[in-house]
Every structure is written in structure tokens, then in C-alpha cells.
Amino acid sequence: GNSVTQMEGPVTLSEEAFLTINCTYTATGYPSLFWYVQYPGEGLQLLLKATKADDKGSNKGFEATYRKETTSFHLEKGSVQVSDSAVYFCALRRITGNQFYFGTGTSLTVIP
Amino acid sequence: DTEVTQTPKHLVMGMTNKKSLKCEQHMGHRAMYWYKQKAKKPPELMFVYSYEKLSINESVPSRFSPECPNSSLLNLHLHALQPEDSALYLCASSHGGQSNQPQHFGDGTRLSIL
């Protein structure tokens, strides 16, 4: 089947710290992979994506690399800001069809 | 600003009321979705429409009734809801059948059942 396993939270970091949120997946074939961010009171916003092995998605200082050999798509940022405080969801889309699968979400709080 | 527009943003209703949630997108997407999200949880898929036809119903109770009048609009009709149905309801859209394209979400309707 298809599933996404995401690092449990919550995560609390000081400003300018390094961030890693782990995400691994199970899927048939070669799915597309996404990171979404949800700020309080809002919907999910696409943060970055990767559609094939070794692709690196990046946006707003966040990066994630599609690793087929380890079935992983870990999110990283070198220096977090208070404004990065949000919930982060890893997701995959199957190679066929319209269904998406989400991880459980990781809540990040960045303190000044 | 999101490209998927949901109305209303907030809704309070009694268990005997009938109301509807609305969702609109003008990105030419042919797949549209309803999700339910509880606090601190991931979105739970409810329904998927593909080219205006219902393609997935995740065993949702019949008190929720989806409708896709055209390729830009998606409605969710609500009737006789229960307190446990209180949640954030998210609409999303994506390119139909193109597996490398993401979903785009609206900001949701916060629903409270009294």
C-alpha cells in the first residue's frame, strides 16, 4: 500500500537553529513527494515538491531530496526563524490516480 | 492569497440545520477534494471528484452530501450533523491524472455543531 511516516513532534527550536523533519514513505512505483506547511487558522500551503529520484525541492530556505534508496524525503532548513512556527506535513501522490497520502504532521515552534 | 476559495470561513449550526459549504477554483483543475481536519491531525480524505464525477467516497456518513455542479465549483451539503463533526473542512484541487502535480488548498471552513 501507500503510506507516509513522519517524525513525531512537537519540535521546539531556538531561532537560527538547524531543522530536520524526517519523512519516509511506502509506495508502489515512483510517487511524487511534497511538503506542505499549515499556519494557525489557515489551509495547507505547498512548500516544496520533488517528482523523481534525486530531485531536490527547495523554497524559502527549506530543502528536501527525494531518496529512492532509503524511501525518504527529509525536510531541512539551515537557520529557522520565529515565522517558521507551523505544522509541517509530508505527502505523496501515487503515480496513477488523484489520491494523496499525508503523514501525521510535525508541529514546529521556534523561540526567539 | 490562496487560489482555492472557500465560503463561509466560519459556520455554527445546530444538529437539525441544513447548510452548505462552497469551494471555487479557477486554475483549470479537474480533480477536487473535500477533507476533514481535526486539531493537530492531518487532513482526512472525504470525497474526490474527477472531471465532475465522484471517484472516491471514503465511507463518509450520508449526512454529508457532495456536489460538483461544474469544473470550478464544489459543494458540501450538511444535514443533521453531530457534535463530533465539528472540525475544519478543507477543499483542495489538482490537475486531474497528472501524477507530479500538487494539491492546492483553500483556507477551510471552521464548522461548529451545537
JSON list of N, CA and C in Angstrom, two decimals, chain A residues 20-78:
[
{"chain": "A", "resi": 20, "resn": "THR", "atom": "N", "xyz": [15.66, 19.59, 11.01]},
{"chain": "A", "resi": 20, "resn": "THR", "atom": "CA", "xyz": [15.40, 18.40, 10.20]},
{"chain": "A", "resi": 20, "resn": "THR", "atom": "C", "xyz": [14.10, 17.79, 10.65]},
{"chain": "A", "resi": 21, "resn": "ILE", "atom": "N", "xyz": [13.21, 17.51, 9.72]},
{"chain": "A", "resi": 21, "resn": "ILE", "atom": "CA", "xyz": [11.99, 16.75, 9.99]},
{"chain": "A", "resi": 21, "resn": "ILE", "atom": "C", "xyz": [12.03, 15.53, 9.06]},
{"chain": "A", "resi": 22, "resn": "ASN", "atom": "N", "xyz": [12.03, 14.34, 9.68]},
{"chain": "A", "resi": 22, "resn": "ASN", "atom": "CA", "xyz": [12.17, 13.11, 8.91]},
{"chain": "A", "resi": 22, "resn": "ASN", "atom": "C", "xyz": [10.84, 12.67, 8.30]},
{"chain": "A", "resi": 23, "resn": "CYS", "atom": "N", "xyz": [10.93, 12.14, 7.08]},
{"chain": "A", "resi": 23, "resn": "CYS", "atom": "CA", "xyz": [9.76, 11.60, 6.38]},
{"chain": "A", "resi": 23, "resn": "CYS", "atom": "C", "xyz": [10.22, 10.41, 5.57]},
{"chain": "A", "resi": 24, "resn": "THR", "atom": "N", "xyz": [9.55, 9.28, 5.74]},
{"chain": "A", "resi": 24, "resn": "THR", "atom": "CA", "xyz": [9.78, 8.12, 4.90]},
{"chain": "A", "resi": 24, "resn": "THR", "atom": "C", "xyz": [8.45, 7.68, 4.31]},
{"chain": "A", "resi": 25, "resn": "TYR", "atom": "N", "xyz": [8.52, 6.98, 3.20]},
{"chain": "A", "resi": 25, "resn": "TYR", "atom": "CA", "xyz": [7.28, 6.63, 2.52]},
{"chain": "A", "resi": 25, "resn": "TYR", "atom": "C", "xyz": [7.30, 5.17, 2.06]},
{"chain": "A", "resi": 26, "resn": "THR", "atom": "N", "xyz": [6.12, 4.65, 1.82]},
{"chain": "A", "resi": 26, "resn": "THR", "atom": "CA", "xyz": [5.93, 3.34, 1.19]},
{"chain": "A", "resi": 26, "resn": "THR", "atom": "C", "xyz": [4.99, 3.56, 0.02]},
{"chain": "A", "resi": 27, "resn": "ALA", "atom": "N", "xyz": [5.41, 3.11, -1.15]},
{"chain": "A", "resi": 27, "resn": "ALA", "atom": "CA", "xyz": [4.57, 3.30, -2.34]},
{"chain": "A", "resi": 27, "resn": "ALA", "atom": "C", "xyz": [4.99, 2.34, -3.42]},
{"chain": "A", "resi": 28, "resn": "THR", "atom": "N", "xyz": [4.05, 2.03, -4.28]},
{"chain": "A", "resi": 28, "resn": "THR", "atom": "CA", "xyz": [4.37, 1.27, -5.48]},
{"chain": "A", "resi": 28, "resn": "THR", "atom": "C", "xyz": [4.82, 2.25, -6.56]},
{"chain": "A", "resi": 29, "resn": "GLY", "atom": "N", "xyz": [5.82, 1.85, -7.31]},
{"chain": "A", "resi": 29, "resn": "GLY", "atom": "CA", "xyz": [6.30, 2.72, -8.37]},
{"chain": "A", "resi": 29, "resn": "GLY", "atom": "C", "xyz": [7.05, 3.92, -7.82]},
{"chain": "A", "resi": 30, "resn": "TYR", "atom": "N", "xyz": [6.94, 5.03, -8.53]},
{"chain": "A", "resi": 30, "resn": "TYR", "atom": "CA", "xyz": [7.69, 6.23, -8.18]},
{"chain": "A", "resi": 30, "resn": "TYR", "atom": "C", "xyz": [6.72, 7.39, -7.96]},
{"chain": "A", "resi": 31, "resn": "PRO", "atom": "N", "xyz": [6.31, 7.56, -6.71]},
{"chain": "A", "resi": 31, "resn": "PRO", "atom": "CA", "xyz": [5.35, 8.63, -6.44]},
{"chain": "A", "resi": 31, "resn": "PRO", "atom": "C", "xyz": [6.00, 10.00, -6.52]},
{"chain": "A", "resi": 32, "resn": "SER", "atom": "N", "xyz": [5.20, 11.05, -6.56]},
{"chain": "A", "resi": 32, "resn": "SER", "atom": "CA", "xyz": [5.68, 12.41, -6.34]},
{"chain": "A", "resi": 32, "resn": "SER", "atom": "C", "xyz": [5.57, 12.71, -4.86]},
{"chain": "A", "resi": 33, "resn": "LEU", "atom": "N", "xyz": [6.51, 13.51, -4.36]},
{"chain": "A", "resi": 33, "resn": "LEU", "atom": "CA", "xyz": [6.59, 13.80, -2.93]},
{"chain": "A", "resi": 33, "resn": "LEU", "atom": "C", "xyz": [6.48, 15.29, -2.68]},
{"chain": "A", "resi": 34, "resn": "PHE", "atom": "N", "xyz": [5.84, 15.65, -1.57]},
{"chain": "A", "resi": 34, "resn": "PHE", "atom": "CA", "xyz": [5.55, 17.05, -1.27]},
{"chain": "A", "resi": 34, "resn": "PHE", "atom": "C", "xyz": [5.75, 17.31, 0.22]},
{"chain": "A", "resi": 35, "resn": "TRP", "atom": "N", "xyz": [6.09, 18.55, 0.52]},
{"chain": "A", "resi": 35, "resn": "TRP", "atom": "CA", "xyz": [5.99, 19.08, 1.86]},
{"chain": "A", "resi": 35, "resn": "TRP", "atom": "C", "xyz": [5.00, 20.25, 1.84]},
{"chain": "A", "resi": 36, "resn": "TYR", "atom": "N", "xyz": [4.06, 20.18, 2.79]},
{"chain": "A", "resi": 36, "resn": "TYR", "atom": "CA", "xyz": [3.09, 21.25, 2.98]},
{"chain": "A", "resi": 36, "resn": "TYR", "atom": "C", "xyz": [3.32, 21.87, 4.35]},
{"chain": "A", "resi": 37, "resn": "VAL", "atom": "N", "xyz": [2.96, 23.16, 4.47]},
{"chain": "A", "resi": 37, "resn": "VAL", "atom": "CA", "xyz": [3.03, 23.85, 5.76]},
{"chain": "A", "resi": 37, "resn": "VAL", "atom": "C", "xyz": [1.66, 24.43, 6.07]},
{"chain": "A", "resi": 38, "resn": "GLN", "atom": "N", "xyz": [1.27, 24.33, 7.33]},
{"chain": "A", "resi": 38, "resn": "GLN", "atom": "CA", "xyz": [-0.02, 24.88, 7.76]},
{"chain": "A", "resi": 38, "resn": "GLN", "atom": "C", "xyz": [0.21, 25.82, 8.93]},
{"chain": "A", "resi": 39, "resn": "TYR", "atom": "N", "xyz": [-0.11, 27.10, 8.72]},
{"chain": "A", "resi": 39, "resn": "TYR", "atom": "CA", "xyz": [-0.04, 28.09, 9.77]},
{"chain": "A", "resi": 39, "resn": "TYR", "atom": "C", "xyz": [-1.39, 28.12, 10.50]},
{"chain": "A", "resi": 40, "resn": "PRO", "atom": "N", "xyz": [-1.40, 28.57, 11.74]},
{"chain": "A", "resi": 40, "resn": "PRO", "atom": "CA", "xyz": [-2.66, 28.56, 12.52]},
{"chain": "A", "resi": 40, "resn": "PRO", "atom": "C", "xyz": [-3.79, 29.27, 11.78]},
{"chain": "A", "resi": 41, "resn": "GLY", "atom": "N", "xyz": [-4.94, 28.62, 11.74]},
{"chain": "A", "resi": 41, "resn": "GLY", "atom": "CA", "xyz": [-6.12, 29.23, 11.13]},
{"chain": "A", "resi": 41, "resn": "GLY", "atom": "C", "xyz": [-6.13, 29.23, 9.61]},
{"chain": "A", "resi": 42, "resn": "GLU", "atom": "N", "xyz": [-5.18, 28.53, 9.01]},
{"chain": "A", "resi": 42, "resn": "GLU", "atom": "CA", "xyz": [-5.11, 28.53, 7.55]},
{"chain": "A", "resi": 42, "resn": "GLU", "atom": "C", "xyz": [-5.15, 27.11, 6.99]},
{"chain": "A", "resi": 43, "resn": "GLY", "atom": "N", "xyz": [-5.28, 27.02, 5.66]},
{"chain": "A", "resi": 43, "resn": "GLY", "atom": "CA", "xyz": [-5.19, 25.73, 4.99]},
{"chain": "A", "resi": 43, "resn": "GLY", "atom": "C", "xyz": [-3.75, 25.34, 4.79]},
{"chain": "A", "resi": 44, "resn": "LEU", "atom": "N", "xyz": [-3.54, 24.22, 4.10]},
{"chain": "A", "resi": 44, "resn": "LEU", "atom": "CA", "xyz": [-2.20, 23.76, 3.81]},
{"chain": "A", "resi": 44, "resn": "LEU", "atom": "C", "xyz": [-1.65, 24.49, 2.60]},
{"chain": "A", "resi": 45, "resn": "GLN", "atom": "N", "xyz": [-0.39, 24.90, 2.71]},
{"chain": "A", "resi": 45, "resn": "GLN", "atom": "CA", "xyz": [0.28, 25.56, 1.59]},
{"chain": "A", "resi": 45, "resn": "GLN", "atom": "C", "xyz": [1.42, 24.65, 1.11]},
{"chain": "A", "resi": 46, "resn": "LEU", "atom": "N", "xyz": [1.54, 24.54, -0.20]},
{"chain": "A", "resi": 46, "resn": "LEU", "atom": "CA", "xyz": [2.66, 23.77, -0.74]},
{"chain": "A", "resi": 46, "resn": "LEU", "atom": "C", "xyz": [3.97, 24.49, -0.43]},
{"chain": "A", "resi": 47, "resn": "LEU", "atom": "N", "xyz": [4.89, 23.76, 0.18]},
{"chain": "A", "resi": 47, "resn": "LEU", "atom": "CA", "xyz": [6.20, 24.32, 0.50]},
{"chain": "A", "resi": 47, "resn": "LEU", "atom": "C", "xyz": [7.22, 23.96, -0.59]},
{"chain": "A", "resi": 48, "resn": "LEU", "atom": "N", "xyz": [7.28, 22.68, -0.94]},
{"chain": "A", "resi": 48, "resn": "LEU", "atom": "CA", "xyz": [8.18, 22.24, -2.00]},
{"chain": "A", "resi": 48, "resn": "LEU", "atom": "C", "xyz": [7.76, 20.87, -2.49]},
{"chain": "A", "resi": 49, "resn": "LYS", "atom": "N", "xyz": [8.32, 20.47, -3.64]},
{"chain": "A", "resi": 49, "resn": "LYS", "atom": "CA", "xyz": [7.97, 19.17, -4.19]},
{"chain": "A", "resi": 49, "resn": "LYS", "atom": "C", "xyz": [9.18, 18.57, -4.92]},
{"chain": "A", "resi": 50, "resn": "ALA", "atom": "N", "xyz": [9.11, 17.24, -5.12]},
{"chain": "A", "resi": 50, "resn": "ALA", "atom": "CA", "xyz": [10.08, 16.52, -5.93]},
{"chain": "A", "resi": 50, "resn": "ALA", "atom": "C", "xyz": [9.35, 15.39, -6.64]},
{"chain": "A", "resi": 51, "resn": "THR", "atom": "N", "xyz": [9.65, 15.21, -7.90]},
{"chain": "A", "resi": 51, "resn": "THR", "atom": "CA", "xyz": [8.85, 14.27, -8.68]},
{"chain": "A", "resi": 51, "resn": "THR", "atom": "C", "xyz": [9.61, 13.03, -9.13]},
{"chain": "A", "resi": 52, "resn": "LYS", "atom": "N", "xyz": [10.93, 12.99, -8.94]},
{"chain": "A", "resi": 52, "resn": "LYS", "atom": "CA", "xyz": [11.66, 11.78, -9.29]},
{"chain": "A", "resi": 52, "resn": "LYS", "atom": "C", "xyz": [12.89, 11.66, -8.41]},
{"chain": "A", "resi": 53, "resn": "ALA", "atom": "N", "xyz": [13.48, 10.48, -8.44]},
{"chain": "A", "resi": 53, "resn": "ALA", "atom": "CA", "xyz": [14.62, 10.18, -7.58]},
{"chain": "A", "resi": 53, "resn": "ALA", "atom": "C", "xyz": [15.74, 11.19, -7.79]},
{"chain": "A", "resi": 54, "resn": "ASP", "atom": "N", "xyz": [16.33, 11.60, -6.66]},
{"chain": "A", "resi": 54, "resn": "ASP", "atom": "CA", "xyz": [17.45, 12.54, -6.59]},
{"chain": "A", "resi": 54, "resn": "ASP", "atom": "C", "xyz": [17.06, 13.99, -6.85]},
{"chain": "A", "resi": 55, "resn": "ASP", "atom": "N", "xyz": [15.80, 14.25, -7.16]},
{"chain": "A", "resi": 55, "resn": "ASP", "atom": "CA", "xyz": [15.32, 15.63, -7.26]},
{"chain": "A", "resi": 55, "resn": "ASP", "atom": "C", "xyz": [15.46, 16.30, -5.92]},
{"chain": "A", "resi": 56, "resn": "LYS", "atom": "N", "xyz": [15.84, 17.57, -5.92]},
{"chain": "A", "resi": 56, "resn": "LYS", "atom": "CA", "xyz": [15.83, 18.36, -4.69]},
{"chain": "A", "resi": 56, "resn": "LYS", "atom": "C", "xyz": [14.80, 19.46, -4.85]},
{"chain": "A", "resi": 57, "resn": "GLY", "atom": "N", "xyz": [13.82, 19.49, -3.95]},
{"chain": "A", "resi": 57, "resn": "GLY", "atom": "CA", "xyz": [12.89, 20.60, -3.91]},
{"chain": "A", "resi": 57, "resn": "GLY", "atom": "C", "xyz": [13.40, 21.64, -2.93]},
{"chain": "A", "resi": 58, "resn": "SER", "atom": "N", "xyz": [13.16, 22.93, -3.24]},
{"chain": "A", "resi": 58, "resn": "SER", "atom": "CA", "xyz": [13.62, 23.97, -2.32]},
{"chain": "A", "resi": 58, "resn": "SER", "atom": "C", "xyz": [12.70, 25.17, -2.43]},
{"chain": "A", "resi": 59, "resn": "ASN", "atom": "N", "xyz": [12.55, 25.87, -1.28]},
{"chain": "A", "resi": 59, "resn": "ASN", "atom": "CA", "xyz": [11.70, 27.05, -1.24]},
{"chain": "A", "resi": 59, "resn": "ASN", "atom": "C", "xyz": [11.89, 27.73, 0.11]},
{"chain": "A", "resi": 60, "resn": "LYS", "atom": "N", "xyz": [12.06, 29.01, 0.12]},
{"chain": "A", "resi": 60, "resn": "LYS", "atom": "CA", "xyz": [12.14, 29.81, 1.36]},
{"chain": "A", "resi": 60, "resn": "LYS", "atom": "C", "xyz": [13.22, 29.28, 2.31]},
{"chain": "A", "resi": 61, "resn": "GLY", "atom": "N", "xyz": [14.30, 28.75, 1.79]},
{"chain": "A", "resi": 61, "resn": "GLY", "atom": "CA", "xyz": [15.37, 28.23, 2.63]},
{"chain": "A", "resi": 61, "resn": "GLY", "atom": "C", "xyz": [15.19, 26.79, 3.04]},
{"chain": "A", "resi": 62, "resn": "PHE", "atom": "N", "xyz": [14.04, 26.21, 2.79]},
{"chain": "A", "resi": 62, "resn": "PHE", "atom": "CA", "xyz": [13.78, 24.80, 3.07]},
{"chain": "A", "resi": 62, "resn": "PHE", "atom": "C", "xyz": [14.22, 23.95, 1.87]},
{"chain": "A", "resi": 63, "resn": "GLU", "atom": "N", "xyz": [14.70, 22.74, 2.16]},
{"chain": "A", "resi": 63, "resn": "GLU", "atom": "CA", "xyz": [15.12, 21.81, 1.12]},
{"chain": "A", "resi": 63, "resn": "GLU", "atom": "C", "xyz": [14.71, 20.40, 1.50]},
{"chain": "A", "resi": 64, "resn": "ALA", "atom": "N", "xyz": [14.47, 19.57, 0.48]},
{"chain": "A", "resi": 64, "resn": "ALA", "atom": "CA", "xyz": [14.25, 18.14, 0.71]},
{"chain": "A", "resi": 64, "resn": "ALA", "atom": "C", "xyz": [14.67, 17.40, -0.56]},
{"chain": "A", "resi": 65, "resn": "THR", "atom": "N", "xyz": [15.34, 16.26, -0.39]},
{"chain": "A", "resi": 65, "resn": "THR", "atom": "CA", "xyz": [15.82, 15.49, -1.52]},
{"chain": "A", "resi": 65, "resn": "THR", "atom": "C", "xyz": [15.11, 14.14, -1.57]},
{"chain": "A", "resi": 66, "resn": "TYR", "atom": "N", "xyz": [14.62, 13.78, -2.72]},
{"chain": "A", "resi": 66, "resn": "TYR", "atom": "CA", "xyz": [13.91, 12.53, -2.97]},
{"chain": "A", "resi": 66, "resn": "TYR", "atom": "C", "xyz": [14.95, 11.41, -3.03]},
{"chain": "A", "resi": 67, "resn": "ARG", "atom": "N", "xyz": [14.97, 10.57, -2.00]},
{"chain": "A", "resi": 67, "resn": "ARG", "atom": "CA", "xyz": [15.94, 9.47, -1.91]},
{"chain": "A", "resi": 67, "resn": "ARG", "atom": "C", "xyz": [15.21, 8.15, -2.11]},
{"chain": "A", "resi": 68, "resn": "LYS", "atom": "N", "xyz": [15.36, 7.60, -3.30]},
{"chain": "A", "resi": 68, "resn": "LYS", "atom": "CA", "xyz": [14.66, 6.35, -3.61]},
{"chain": "A", "resi": 68, "resn": "LYS", "atom": "C", "xyz": [15.23, 5.18, -2.81]},
{"chain": "A", "resi": 69, "resn": "GLU", "atom": "N", "xyz": [16.57, 5.19, -2.63]},
{"chain": "A", "resi": 69, "resn": "GLU", "atom": "CA", "xyz": [17.21, 4.04, -1.98]},
{"chain": "A", "resi": 69, "resn": "GLU", "atom": "C", "xyz": [16.82, 3.90, -0.52]},
{"chain": "A", "resi": 70, "resn": "THR", "atom": "N", "xyz": [16.50, 5.03, 0.11]},
{"chain": "A", "resi": 70, "resn": "THR", "atom": "CA", "xyz": [16.08, 4.99, 1.52]},
{"chain": "A", "resi": 70, "resn": "THR", "atom": "C", "xyz": [14.60, 5.33, 1.67]},
{"chain": "A", "resi": 71, "resn": "THR", "atom": "N", "xyz": [13.91, 5.49, 0.56]},
{"chain": "A", "resi": 71, "resn": "THR", "atom": "CA", "xyz": [12.49, 5.92, 0.53]},
{"chain": "A", "resi": 71, "resn": "THR", "atom": "C", "xyz": [12.24, 7.04, 1.52]},
{"chain": "A", "resi": 72, "resn": "SER", "atom": "N", "xyz": [13.02, 8.10, 1.38]},
{"chain": "A", "resi": 72, "resn": "SER", "atom": "CA", "xyz": [12.92, 9.21, 2.33]},
{"chain": "A", "resi": 72, "resn": "SER", "atom": "C", "xyz": [12.81, 10.55, 1.61]},
{"chain": "A", "resi": 73, "resn": "PHE", "atom": "N", "xyz": [12.32, 11.54, 2.35]},
{"chain": "A", "resi": 73, "resn": "PHE", "atom": "CA", "xyz": [12.17, 12.90, 1.80]},
{"chain": "A", "resi": 73, "resn": "PHE", "atom": "C", "xyz": [12.23, 13.85, 3.00]},
{"chain": "A", "resi": 74, "resn": "HIS", "atom": "N", "xyz": [13.36, 13.92, 3.65]},
{"chain": "A", "resi": 74, "resn": "HIS", "atom": "CA", "xyz": [13.53, 14.69, 4.88]},
{"chain": "A", "resi": 74, "resn": "HIS", "atom": "C", "xyz": [13.58, 16.18, 4.59]},
{"chain": "A", "resi": 75, "resn": "LEU", "atom": "N", "xyz": [12.90, 16.95, 5.42]},
{"chain": "A", "resi": 75, "resn": "LEU", "atom": "CA", "xyz": [12.87, 18.41, 5.27]},
{"chain": "A", "resi": 75, "resn": "LEU", "atom": "C", "xyz": [13.97, 19.02, 6.12]},
{"chain": "A", "resi": 76, "resn": "GLU", "atom": "N", "xyz": [14.71, 19.98, 5.54]},
{"chain": "A", "resi": 76, "resn": "GLU", "atom": "CA", "xyz": [15.80, 20.64, 6.27]},
{"chain": "A", "resi": 76, "resn": "GLU", "atom": "C", "xyz": [15.76, 22.14, 6.02]},
{"chain": "A", "resi": 77, "resn": "LYS", "atom": "N", "xyz": [16.23, 22.85, 7.05]},
{"chain": "A", "resi": 77, "resn": "LYS", "atom": "CA", "xyz": [16.45, 24.29, 6.90]},
{"chain": "A", "resi": 77, "resn": "LYS", "atom": "C", "xyz": [17.63, 24.65, 7.78]},
{"chain": "A", "resi": 78, "resn": "GLY", "atom": "N", "xyz": [18.52, 25.45, 7.24]},
{"chain": "A", "resi": 78, "resn": "GLY", "atom": "CA", "xyz": [19.77, 25.73, 7.95]},
{"chain": "A", "resi": 78, "resn": "GLY", "atom": "C", "xyz": [19.62, 26.66, 9.14]}
]
